[in-house]
Coordinates of C-alpha atoms and ligand atoms in Angstrom, one line a residue:
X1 CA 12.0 -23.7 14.1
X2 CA 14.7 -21.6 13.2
X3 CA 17.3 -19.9 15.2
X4 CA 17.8 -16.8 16.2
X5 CA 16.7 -14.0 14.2
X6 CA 16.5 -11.0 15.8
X7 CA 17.8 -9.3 18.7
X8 CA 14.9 -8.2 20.8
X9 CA 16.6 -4.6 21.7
X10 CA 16.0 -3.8 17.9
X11 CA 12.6 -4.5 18.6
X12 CA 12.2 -2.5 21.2
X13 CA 13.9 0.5 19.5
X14 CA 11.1 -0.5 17.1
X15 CA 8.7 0.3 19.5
X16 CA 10.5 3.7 20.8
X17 CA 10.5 4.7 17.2
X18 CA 6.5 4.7 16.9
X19 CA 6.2 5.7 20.6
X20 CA 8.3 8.9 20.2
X21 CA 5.9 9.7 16.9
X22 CA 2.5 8.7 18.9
X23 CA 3.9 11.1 22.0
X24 CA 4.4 14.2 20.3
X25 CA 8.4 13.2 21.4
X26 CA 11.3 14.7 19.8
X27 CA 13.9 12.9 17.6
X28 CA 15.5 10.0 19.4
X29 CA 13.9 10.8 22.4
X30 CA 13.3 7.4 23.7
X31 CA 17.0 6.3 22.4
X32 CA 18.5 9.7 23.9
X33 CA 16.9 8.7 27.5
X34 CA 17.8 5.4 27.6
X35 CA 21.2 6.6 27.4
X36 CA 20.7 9.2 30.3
X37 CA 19.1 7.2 32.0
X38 CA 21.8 4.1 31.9
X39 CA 25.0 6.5 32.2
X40 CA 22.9 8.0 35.6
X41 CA 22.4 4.0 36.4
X42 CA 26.1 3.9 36.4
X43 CA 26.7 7.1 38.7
X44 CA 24.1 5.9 40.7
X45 CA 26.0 2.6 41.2
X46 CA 23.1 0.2 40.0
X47 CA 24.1 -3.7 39.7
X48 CA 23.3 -5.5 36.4
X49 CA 19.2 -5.9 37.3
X50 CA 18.6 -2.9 38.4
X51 CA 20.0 -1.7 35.3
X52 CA 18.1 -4.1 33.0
X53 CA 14.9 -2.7 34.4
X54 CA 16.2 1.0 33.8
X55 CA 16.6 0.0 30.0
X56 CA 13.5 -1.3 28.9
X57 CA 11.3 1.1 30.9
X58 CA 13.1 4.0 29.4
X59 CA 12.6 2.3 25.7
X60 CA 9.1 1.0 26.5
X61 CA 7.6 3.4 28.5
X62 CA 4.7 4.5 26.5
X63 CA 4.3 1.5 24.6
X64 CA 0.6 1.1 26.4
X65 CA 0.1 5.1 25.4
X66 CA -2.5 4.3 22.1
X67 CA -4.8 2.2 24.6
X68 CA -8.2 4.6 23.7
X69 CA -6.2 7.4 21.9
X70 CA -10.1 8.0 20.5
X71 CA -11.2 9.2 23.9
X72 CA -8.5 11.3 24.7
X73 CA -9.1 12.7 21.2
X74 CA -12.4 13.0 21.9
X75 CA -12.2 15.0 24.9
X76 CA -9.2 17.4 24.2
X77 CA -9.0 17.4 20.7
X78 CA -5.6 17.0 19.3
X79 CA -3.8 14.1 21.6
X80 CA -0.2 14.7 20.0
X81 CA 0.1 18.3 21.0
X82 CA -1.7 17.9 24.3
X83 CA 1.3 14.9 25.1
X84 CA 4.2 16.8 23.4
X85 CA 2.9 19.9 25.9
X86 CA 2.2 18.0 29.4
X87 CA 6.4 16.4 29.0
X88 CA 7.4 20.2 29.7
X89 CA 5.1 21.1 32.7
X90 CA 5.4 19.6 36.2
X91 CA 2.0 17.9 36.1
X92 CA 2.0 17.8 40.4
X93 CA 1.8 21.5 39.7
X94 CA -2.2 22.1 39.4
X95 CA -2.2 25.9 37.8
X96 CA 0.6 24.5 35.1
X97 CA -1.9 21.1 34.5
X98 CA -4.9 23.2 34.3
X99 CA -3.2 25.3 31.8
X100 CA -2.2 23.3 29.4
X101 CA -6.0 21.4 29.5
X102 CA -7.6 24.9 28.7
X103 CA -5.4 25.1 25.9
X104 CA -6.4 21.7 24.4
X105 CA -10.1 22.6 25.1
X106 CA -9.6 25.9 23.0
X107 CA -7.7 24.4 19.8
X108 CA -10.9 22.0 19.9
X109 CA -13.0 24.5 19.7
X110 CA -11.2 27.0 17.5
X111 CA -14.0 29.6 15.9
X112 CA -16.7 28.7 19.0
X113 CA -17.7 32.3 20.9
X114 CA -16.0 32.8 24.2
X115 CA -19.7 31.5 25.9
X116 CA -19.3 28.6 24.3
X117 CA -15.6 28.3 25.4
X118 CA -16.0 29.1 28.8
X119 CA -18.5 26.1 29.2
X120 CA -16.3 24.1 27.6
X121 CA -14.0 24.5 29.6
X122 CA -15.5 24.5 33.0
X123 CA -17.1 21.2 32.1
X124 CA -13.8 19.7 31.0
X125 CA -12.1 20.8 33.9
X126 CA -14.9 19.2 35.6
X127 CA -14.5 15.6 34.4
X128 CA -11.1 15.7 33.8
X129 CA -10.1 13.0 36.0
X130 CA -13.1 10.7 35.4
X131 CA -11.9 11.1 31.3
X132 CA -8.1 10.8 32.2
X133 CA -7.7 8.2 35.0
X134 CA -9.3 5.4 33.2
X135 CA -7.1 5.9 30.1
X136 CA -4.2 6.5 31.9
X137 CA -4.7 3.0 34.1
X138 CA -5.2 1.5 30.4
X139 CA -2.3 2.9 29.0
X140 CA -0.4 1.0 32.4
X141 CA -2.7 -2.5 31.3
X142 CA -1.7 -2.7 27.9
X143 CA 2.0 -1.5 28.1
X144 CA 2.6 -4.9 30.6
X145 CA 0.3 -7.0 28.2
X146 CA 2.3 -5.7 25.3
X147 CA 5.9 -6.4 27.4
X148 CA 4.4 -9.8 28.0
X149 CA 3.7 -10.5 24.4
X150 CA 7.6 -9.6 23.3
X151 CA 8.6 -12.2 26.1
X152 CA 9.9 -9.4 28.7
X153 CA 9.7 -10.7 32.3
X154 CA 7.5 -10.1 34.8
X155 CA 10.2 -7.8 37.0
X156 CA 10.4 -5.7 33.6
X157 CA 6.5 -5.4 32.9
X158 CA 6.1 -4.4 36.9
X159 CA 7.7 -0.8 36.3
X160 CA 5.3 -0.2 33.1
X161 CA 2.8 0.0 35.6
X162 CA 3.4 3.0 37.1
X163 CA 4.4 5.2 34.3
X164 CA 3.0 8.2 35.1
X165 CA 3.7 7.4 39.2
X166 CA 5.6 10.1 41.0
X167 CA 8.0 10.3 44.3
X168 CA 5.4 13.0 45.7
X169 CA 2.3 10.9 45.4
X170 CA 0.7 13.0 42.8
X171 CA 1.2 11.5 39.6
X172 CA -1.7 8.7 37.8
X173 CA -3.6 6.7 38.1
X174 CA -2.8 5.5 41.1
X175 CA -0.9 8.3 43.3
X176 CA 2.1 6.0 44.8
X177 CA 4.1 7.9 46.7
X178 CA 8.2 7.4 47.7
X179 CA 9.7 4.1 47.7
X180 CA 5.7 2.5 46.6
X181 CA 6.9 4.1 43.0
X182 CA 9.8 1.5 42.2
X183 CA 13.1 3.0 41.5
X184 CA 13.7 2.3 37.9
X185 CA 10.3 4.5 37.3
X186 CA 11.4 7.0 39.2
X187 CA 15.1 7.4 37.7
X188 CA 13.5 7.1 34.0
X189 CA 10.7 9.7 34.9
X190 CA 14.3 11.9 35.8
X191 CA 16.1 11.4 32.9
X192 CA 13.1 11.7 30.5
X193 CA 12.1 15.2 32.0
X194 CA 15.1 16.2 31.6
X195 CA 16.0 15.6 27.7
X196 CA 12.3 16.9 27.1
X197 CA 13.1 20.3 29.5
X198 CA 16.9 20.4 27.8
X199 CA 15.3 20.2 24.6
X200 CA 13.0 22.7 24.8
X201 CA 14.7 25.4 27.3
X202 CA 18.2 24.6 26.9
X203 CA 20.6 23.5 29.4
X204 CA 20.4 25.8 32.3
X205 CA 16.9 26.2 32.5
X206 CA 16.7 22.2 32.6
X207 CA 18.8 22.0 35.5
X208 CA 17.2 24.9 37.4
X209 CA 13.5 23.0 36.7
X210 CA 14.8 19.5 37.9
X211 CA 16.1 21.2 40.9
X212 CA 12.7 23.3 41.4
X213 CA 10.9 19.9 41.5
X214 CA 13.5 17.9 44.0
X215 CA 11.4 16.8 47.3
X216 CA 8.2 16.9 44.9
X217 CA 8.2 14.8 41.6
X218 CA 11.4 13.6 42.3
X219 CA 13.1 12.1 45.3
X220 CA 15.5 14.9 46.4
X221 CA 18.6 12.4 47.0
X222 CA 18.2 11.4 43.6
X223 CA 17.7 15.2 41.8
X224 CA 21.0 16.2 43.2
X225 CA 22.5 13.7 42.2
X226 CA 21.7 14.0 38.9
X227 CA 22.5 17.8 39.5
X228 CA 25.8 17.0 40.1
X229 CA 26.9 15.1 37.6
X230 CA 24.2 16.1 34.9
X231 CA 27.2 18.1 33.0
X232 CA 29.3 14.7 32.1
X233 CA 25.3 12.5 31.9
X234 CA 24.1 15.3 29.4
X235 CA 27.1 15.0 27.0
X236 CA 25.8 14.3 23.4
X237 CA 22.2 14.0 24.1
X238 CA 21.0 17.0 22.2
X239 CA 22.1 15.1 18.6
X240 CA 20.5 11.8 17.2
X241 CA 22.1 8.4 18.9
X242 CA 22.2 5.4 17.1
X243 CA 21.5 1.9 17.0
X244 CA 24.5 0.6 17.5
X245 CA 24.9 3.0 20.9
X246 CA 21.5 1.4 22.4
X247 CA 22.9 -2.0 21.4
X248 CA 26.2 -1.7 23.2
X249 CA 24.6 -0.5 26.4
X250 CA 22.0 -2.9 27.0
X251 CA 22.8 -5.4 30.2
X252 CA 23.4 -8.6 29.8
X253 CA 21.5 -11.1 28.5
X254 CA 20.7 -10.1 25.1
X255 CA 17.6 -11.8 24.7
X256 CA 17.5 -13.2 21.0
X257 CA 13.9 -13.9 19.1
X258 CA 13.3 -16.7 16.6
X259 CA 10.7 -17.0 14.3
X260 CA 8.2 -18.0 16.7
X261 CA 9.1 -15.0 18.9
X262 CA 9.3 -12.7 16.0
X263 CA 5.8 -14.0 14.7
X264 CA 4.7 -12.5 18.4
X265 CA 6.4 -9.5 18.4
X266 CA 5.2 -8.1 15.0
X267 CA 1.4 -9.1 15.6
X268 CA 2.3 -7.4 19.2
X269 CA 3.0 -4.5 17.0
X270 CA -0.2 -4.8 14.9
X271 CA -2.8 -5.0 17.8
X272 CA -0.5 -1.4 19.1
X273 CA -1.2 0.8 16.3
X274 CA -5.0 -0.8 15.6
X275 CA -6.3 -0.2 19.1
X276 CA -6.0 3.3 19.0
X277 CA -9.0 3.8 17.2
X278 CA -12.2 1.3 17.4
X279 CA -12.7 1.9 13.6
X280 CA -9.0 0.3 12.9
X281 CA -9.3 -2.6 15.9
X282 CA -7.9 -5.8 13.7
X283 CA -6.8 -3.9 10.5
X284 CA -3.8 -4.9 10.5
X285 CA -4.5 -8.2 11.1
X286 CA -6.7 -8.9 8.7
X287 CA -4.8 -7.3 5.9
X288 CA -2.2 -9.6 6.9
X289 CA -4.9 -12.6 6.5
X290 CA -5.5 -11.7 3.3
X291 CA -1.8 -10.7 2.2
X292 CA -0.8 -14.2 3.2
X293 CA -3.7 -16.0 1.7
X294 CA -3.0 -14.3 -1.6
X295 CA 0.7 -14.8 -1.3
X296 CA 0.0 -18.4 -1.1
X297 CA -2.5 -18.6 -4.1
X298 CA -0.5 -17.4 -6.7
X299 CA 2.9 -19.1 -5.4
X300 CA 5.0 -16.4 -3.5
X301 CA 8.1 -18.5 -1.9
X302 CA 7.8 -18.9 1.6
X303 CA 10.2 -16.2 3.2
X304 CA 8.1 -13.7 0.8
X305 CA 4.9 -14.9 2.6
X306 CA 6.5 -14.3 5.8
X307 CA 7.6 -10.9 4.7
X308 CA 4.2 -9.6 3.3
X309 CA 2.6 -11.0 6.2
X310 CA 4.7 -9.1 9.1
X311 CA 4.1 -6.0 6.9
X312 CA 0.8 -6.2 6.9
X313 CA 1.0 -6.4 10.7
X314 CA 3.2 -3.3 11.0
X315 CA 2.0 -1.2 7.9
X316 CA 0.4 1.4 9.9
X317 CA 3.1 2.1 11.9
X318 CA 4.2 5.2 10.7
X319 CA 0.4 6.5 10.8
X320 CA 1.3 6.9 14.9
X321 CA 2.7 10.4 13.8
X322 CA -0.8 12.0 12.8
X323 CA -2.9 12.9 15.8
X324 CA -6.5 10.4 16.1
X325 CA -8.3 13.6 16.2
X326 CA -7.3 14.3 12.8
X327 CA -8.8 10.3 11.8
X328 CA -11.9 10.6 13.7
X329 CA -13.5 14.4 12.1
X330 CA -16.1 13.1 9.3
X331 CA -14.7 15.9 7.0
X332 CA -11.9 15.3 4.5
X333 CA -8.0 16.0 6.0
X334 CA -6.6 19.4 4.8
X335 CA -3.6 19.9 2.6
X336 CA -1.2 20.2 5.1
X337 CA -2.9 16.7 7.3
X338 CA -2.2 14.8 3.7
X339 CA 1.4 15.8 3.3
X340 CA 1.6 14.1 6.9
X341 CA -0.6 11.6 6.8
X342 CA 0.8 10.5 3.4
X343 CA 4.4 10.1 4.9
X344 CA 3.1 7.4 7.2
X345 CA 5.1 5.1 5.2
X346 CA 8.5 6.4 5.6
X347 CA 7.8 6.5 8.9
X348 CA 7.2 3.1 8.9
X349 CA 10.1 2.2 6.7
X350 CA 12.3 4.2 9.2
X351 CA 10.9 2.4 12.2
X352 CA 11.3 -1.4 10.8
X353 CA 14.3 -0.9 8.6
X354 CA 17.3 -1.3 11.3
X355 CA 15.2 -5.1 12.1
X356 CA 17.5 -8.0 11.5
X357 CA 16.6 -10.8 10.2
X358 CA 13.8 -9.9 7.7
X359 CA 13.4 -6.8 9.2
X360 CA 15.1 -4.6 5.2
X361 CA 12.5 -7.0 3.6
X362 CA 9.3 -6.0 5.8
X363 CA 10.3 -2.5 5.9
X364 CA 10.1 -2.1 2.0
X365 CA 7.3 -3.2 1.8
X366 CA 6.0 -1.4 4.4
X367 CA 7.4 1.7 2.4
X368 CA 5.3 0.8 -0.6
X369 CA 1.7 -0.4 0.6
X370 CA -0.3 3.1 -0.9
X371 CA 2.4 2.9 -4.3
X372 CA 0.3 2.1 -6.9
X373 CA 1.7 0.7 -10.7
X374 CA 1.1 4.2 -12.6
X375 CA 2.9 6.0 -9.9
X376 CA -0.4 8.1 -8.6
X377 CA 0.3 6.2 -4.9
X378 CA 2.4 8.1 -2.4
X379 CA 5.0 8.6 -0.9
X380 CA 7.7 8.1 -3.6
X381 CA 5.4 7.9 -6.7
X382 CA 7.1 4.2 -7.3
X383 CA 5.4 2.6 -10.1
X384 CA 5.1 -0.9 -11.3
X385 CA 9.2 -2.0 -11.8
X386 CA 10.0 -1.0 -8.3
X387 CA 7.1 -3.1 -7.1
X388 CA 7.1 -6.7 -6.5
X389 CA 4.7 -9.5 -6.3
X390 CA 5.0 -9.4 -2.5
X391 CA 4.2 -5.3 -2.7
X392 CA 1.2 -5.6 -5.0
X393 CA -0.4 -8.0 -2.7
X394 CA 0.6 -5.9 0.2
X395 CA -1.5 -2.8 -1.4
X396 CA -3.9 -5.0 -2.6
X397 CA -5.2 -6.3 0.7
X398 CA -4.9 -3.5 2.2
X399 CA -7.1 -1.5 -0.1
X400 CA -9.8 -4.0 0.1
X401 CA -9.3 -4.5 3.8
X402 CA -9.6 -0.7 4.4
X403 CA -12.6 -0.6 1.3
X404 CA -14.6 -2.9 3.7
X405 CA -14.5 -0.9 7.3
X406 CA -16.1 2.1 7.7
X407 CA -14.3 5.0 8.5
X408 CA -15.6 8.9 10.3
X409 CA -16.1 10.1 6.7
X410 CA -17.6 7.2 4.8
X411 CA -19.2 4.1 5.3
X412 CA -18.1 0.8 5.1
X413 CA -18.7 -0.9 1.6
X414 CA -20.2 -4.3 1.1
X415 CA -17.2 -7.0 0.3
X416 CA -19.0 -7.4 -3.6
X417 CA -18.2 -2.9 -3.5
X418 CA -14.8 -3.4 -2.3
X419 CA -14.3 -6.1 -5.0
X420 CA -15.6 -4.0 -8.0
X421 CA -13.8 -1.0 -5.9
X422 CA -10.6 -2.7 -6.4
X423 CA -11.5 -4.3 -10.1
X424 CA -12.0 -0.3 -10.9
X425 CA -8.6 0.0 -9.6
X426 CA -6.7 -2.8 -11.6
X427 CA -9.0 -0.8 -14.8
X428 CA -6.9 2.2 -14.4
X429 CA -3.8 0.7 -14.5
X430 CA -3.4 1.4 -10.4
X431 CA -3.3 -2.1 -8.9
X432 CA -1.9 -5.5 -10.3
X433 CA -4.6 -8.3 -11.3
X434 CA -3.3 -10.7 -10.5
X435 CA -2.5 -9.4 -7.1
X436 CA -6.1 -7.9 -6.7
X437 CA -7.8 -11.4 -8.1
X438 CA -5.6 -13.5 -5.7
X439 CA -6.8 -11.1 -2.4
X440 CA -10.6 -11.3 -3.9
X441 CA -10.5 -15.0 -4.1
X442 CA -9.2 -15.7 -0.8
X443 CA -11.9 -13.2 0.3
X444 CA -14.0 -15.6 -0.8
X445 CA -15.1 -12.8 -4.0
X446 CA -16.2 -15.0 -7.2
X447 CA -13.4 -14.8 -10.0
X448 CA -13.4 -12.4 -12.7
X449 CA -14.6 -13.2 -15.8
X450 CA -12.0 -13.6 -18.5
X451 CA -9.3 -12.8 -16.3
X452 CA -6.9 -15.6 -17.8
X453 CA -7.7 -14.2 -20.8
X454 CA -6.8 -10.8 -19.9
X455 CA -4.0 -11.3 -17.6
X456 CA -2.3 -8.0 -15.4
X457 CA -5.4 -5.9 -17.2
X458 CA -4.0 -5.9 -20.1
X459 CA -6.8 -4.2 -22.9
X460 CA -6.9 -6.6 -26.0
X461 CA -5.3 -4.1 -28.0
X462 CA -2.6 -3.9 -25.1
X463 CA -2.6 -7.8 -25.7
X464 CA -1.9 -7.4 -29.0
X465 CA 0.8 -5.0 -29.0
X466 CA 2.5 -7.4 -26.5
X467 CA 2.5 -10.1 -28.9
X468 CA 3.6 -8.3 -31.7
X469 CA 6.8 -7.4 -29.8
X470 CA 7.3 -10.2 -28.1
X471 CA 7.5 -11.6 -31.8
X472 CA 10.1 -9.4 -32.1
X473 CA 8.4 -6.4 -33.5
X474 CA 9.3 -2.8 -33.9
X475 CA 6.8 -0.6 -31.9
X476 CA 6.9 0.8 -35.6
X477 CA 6.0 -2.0 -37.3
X478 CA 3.8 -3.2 -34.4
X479 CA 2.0 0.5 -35.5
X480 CA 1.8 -0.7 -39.2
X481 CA 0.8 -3.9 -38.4
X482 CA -2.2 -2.4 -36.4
X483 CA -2.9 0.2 -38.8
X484 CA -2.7 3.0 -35.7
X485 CA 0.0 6.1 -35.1
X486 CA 3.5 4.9 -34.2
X487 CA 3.3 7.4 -30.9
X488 CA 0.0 5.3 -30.0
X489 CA 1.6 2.1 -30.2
X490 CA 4.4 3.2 -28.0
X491 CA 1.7 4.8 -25.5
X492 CA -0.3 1.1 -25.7
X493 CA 3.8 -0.3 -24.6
X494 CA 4.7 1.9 -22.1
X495 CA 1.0 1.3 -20.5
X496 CA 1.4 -2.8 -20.9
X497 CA 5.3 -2.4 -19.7
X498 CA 3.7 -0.7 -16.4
X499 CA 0.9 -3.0 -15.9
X500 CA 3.0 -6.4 -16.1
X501 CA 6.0 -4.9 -14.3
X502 CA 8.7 -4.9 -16.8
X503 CA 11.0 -2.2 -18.5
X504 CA 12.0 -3.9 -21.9
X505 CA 10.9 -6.0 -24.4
X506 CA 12.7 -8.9 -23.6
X507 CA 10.9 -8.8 -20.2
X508 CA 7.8 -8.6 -22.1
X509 CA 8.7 -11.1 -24.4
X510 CA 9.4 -13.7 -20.9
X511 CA 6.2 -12.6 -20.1
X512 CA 4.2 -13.4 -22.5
X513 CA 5.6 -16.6 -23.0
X514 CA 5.4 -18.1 -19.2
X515 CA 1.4 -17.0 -19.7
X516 CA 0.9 -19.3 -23.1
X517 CA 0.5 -15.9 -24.8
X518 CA 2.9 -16.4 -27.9
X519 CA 0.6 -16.3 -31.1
X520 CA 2.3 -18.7 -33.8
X521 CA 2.0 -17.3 -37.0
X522 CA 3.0 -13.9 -36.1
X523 CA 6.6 -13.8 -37.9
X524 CA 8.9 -11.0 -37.0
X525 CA 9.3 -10.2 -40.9
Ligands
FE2_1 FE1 -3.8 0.2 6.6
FE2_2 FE1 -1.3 2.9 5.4

């Protein structure tokens, strides 16, 4: 197997990344309190192992948090807002928690008569905990499942089962209380609170809130001594920190990840963003099936296969940012949920992107998997040069994957309905052929008839305009030769330049000629 690929902090900044999107978190903010939290390891005089634990659970700590995102959705509507708005309250503080639920409760129901709302809410104040405590002892599950999966040790995974633990015994799910809640959750929970208080009160009000809450949420000991030196901790925190910063800081070892350990990490990353909702439980897995199926088929070199195949596992990442609730209603998304929904790519190039090893090759092609070859896919309106083989086999699968599972709004189609779904597709110039006919077949989909004849969905007359300049013709005397306008033959080469992936002639020209395509007899005089 080969060596080491990838540091395993860069995964885990990975993982921050989607974690500060699916938390309603501000820029950075995983990043930004990993480093309060290790400078206030260092005050605090923490050895080496102490301070390991107090990096990963400030990186990781809500890496469990999608765990049945549905139900959370289902009871208080949108999840992201309802997150973003419990960091700033002390949730030991039972007016404060009960505040922010009858919020939720009223966005849901938004246009319902005050009856209505009042029922709501007295219901869902009602079963509350018997909604909440189960997801919240998931959220604790999965985040130690998911740990285990990117190889973190078992004195690591401990902590990220008591995220939501506090020093006054009344935090989730369990209610540990003092030294039962282990240190390194404890110090993180500090530091978090206060970059999410700093960054929405300011600095003074932080510090007057973290002292407010010493004896209760946080051991007092520990609250002034953050107090004390939070001037020199705080320094910096309120702009972006980089990669490089979270590298330099971690403790030693630096754990490296090979293939092998790679392979784990990104399907780690897959079964994360598809268990959110049940409707997208093995998505990503299966696109990834059929990405590397197809891949093989039509000859993709190996490190290409591996590419397109951890892309498919992480395509979705970026989709973290828009709130289930929004997924789940039956009715179409509004204007202003498309803008965000249809920037789930970026996101995802901007989480993967800073990888090593393969990481720049994933993450474009994580950035391209809704482009489509005429440009009508989003987000950057790419069309065909700027996509690769790799790409259209990366939107290929996923469009048939998606196609075949049912979704709030529509049902699932039939895999012959997804075929002819994605056939319609290749028709209108949107995805490649060959990309689409190598995903069908290893879907186990019958070939298309004449597809060697018609290769990349070429029309016959775009088949003939191909040959003609591949001969060497003019698109002028392609248009004579044809007997139609000069402006339609250029329209017919622009269409075929788009649909085969090439820009000139002379790419046209190698094109036709690796497919056989060359008609003898058609002399450039
Ligand atoms: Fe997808
Ligand atoms: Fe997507």
């Amino acid at each position: 197997m080969a060596g080491p690929l990838v540091r395993r902090a860069d995964f885990l900044m990975t993982l921050a990344y989607a974690t500060d999107l699916a938390t309603g978190h501000s820029r950075d903010f995983a990043l930004r309190s990993c480093v309060l939290a290790m400078r206030f390891a260092e005050v605090a005089g923490l050895d080496e192992n102490m301070r390991r634990k107090v990096y990963h659970q400030a990186l990781l700590r809500y890496i469990g948090c999608n765990a049945d995102t549905h139900l959370l959705a289902a009871a208080w509507g949108d999840e992201i807002t309802l997150r973003r708005e419990l960091h700033y309250i002390d949730i030991g503080n039972r007016a404060e928690f009960v505040e922010i639920f009858v919020r939720a409760i009223t966005r849901k129901l938004a246009g319902a008569s005050a009856e209505e709302l009042a029922k709501a809410v007295e219901q869902g104040l009602a079963e509350g905990p018997q909604v909440n405590i189960p997801i919240l002892s998931g959220h604790c599950e999965v985040a130690q499942r998911i740990a285990e999966r990117i190889g973190l040790p078992e004195d690591i995974r401990e902590n990220l089962g008591q995220i939501y633990e506090r020093w006054d015994g009344k935090g989730l799910p369990r209610g540990l209380s003092g030294d039962a809640v282990k240190f390194p959750v404890r110090l993180v929970t500090l530091a978090q609170d206060a970059i999410a208080l700093s960054d929405l009160h300011g600095y003074e009000t932080m510090t007057a809130k973290i002292a407010e809450r010493a004896g209760g949420g946080y051991e007092t000991e520990m609250a002034q001594l953050f107090l004390d030196h939070c001037e020199q901790l705080m320094v910096g925190l309120d702009g972006p920190v980089d990669r490089e910063t979270i590298l330099a800081i971690e403790p030693l070892p630096h754990a490296m990840l090979d293939e092998t350990d790679c392979e784990q990490a990104y399907l780690a990353i897959a079964d994360m963003i598809d268990m959110r909702m049940p409707f997208t439980f093995g998505h990503s897995r299966a696109v990834a099936a059929l990405a590397e199926a197809a891949g093989k088929r039509v000859g993709l070199p190996a490190a290409d296969i591996r590419a397109v195949r951890w892309a498919a596992y992480t395509h979705d990442i970026g989709e973290l940012a828009i709130p289930v609730s929004t997924w789940m209603r039956p009715n179409a998304l509004t204007e202003r949920e498309t803008d965000a929904a249809r920037l789930h790519p970026y996101h995802g190039e901007r989480a993967l992107s800073p990888l090593g090893g393969d990481g720049k090759a994933v993450a474009a092609l994580v950035l391209r998997h809704h482009e489509r070859l005429d440009g009508s896919g989003y987000h950057r309106y790419a069309k065909a040069p700027d996509l690769s083989p790799a790409a259209r086999i990366l939107a290929a699968a996923e469009a048939f994957q998606t196609a075949r599972e049912a979704r709030p709004h529509r049902p699932a189609l039939s895999d012959a309905a997804a075929a002819s779904k994605l056939r319609g597709a290749v028709r209108e110039g949107k995805l490649c052929p060959d990309a689409v006919e190598a995903v069908l077949a290893s879907a186990g989909q019958p070939a298309r008839r004449n597809a060697a004849e018609r290769p990349s969905g070429l029309t016959p007359r775009e088949i003939e305009v191909l040959q003609l300049i591949a001969a060497g013709h003019t698109a002028k005397e392609a248009a004579r030769r044809l007997e139609i306008a000069p402006k339609t033959a250029d329209n017919h080469i622009q269409s075929l330049y788009s649909k085969i992936g090439v820009t000139t002639r002379a790419g046209a020209a190698l094109y036709a000629l690796e497919r056989g395509m060359i008609q003898h007899g058609i002399s450039a005089a």
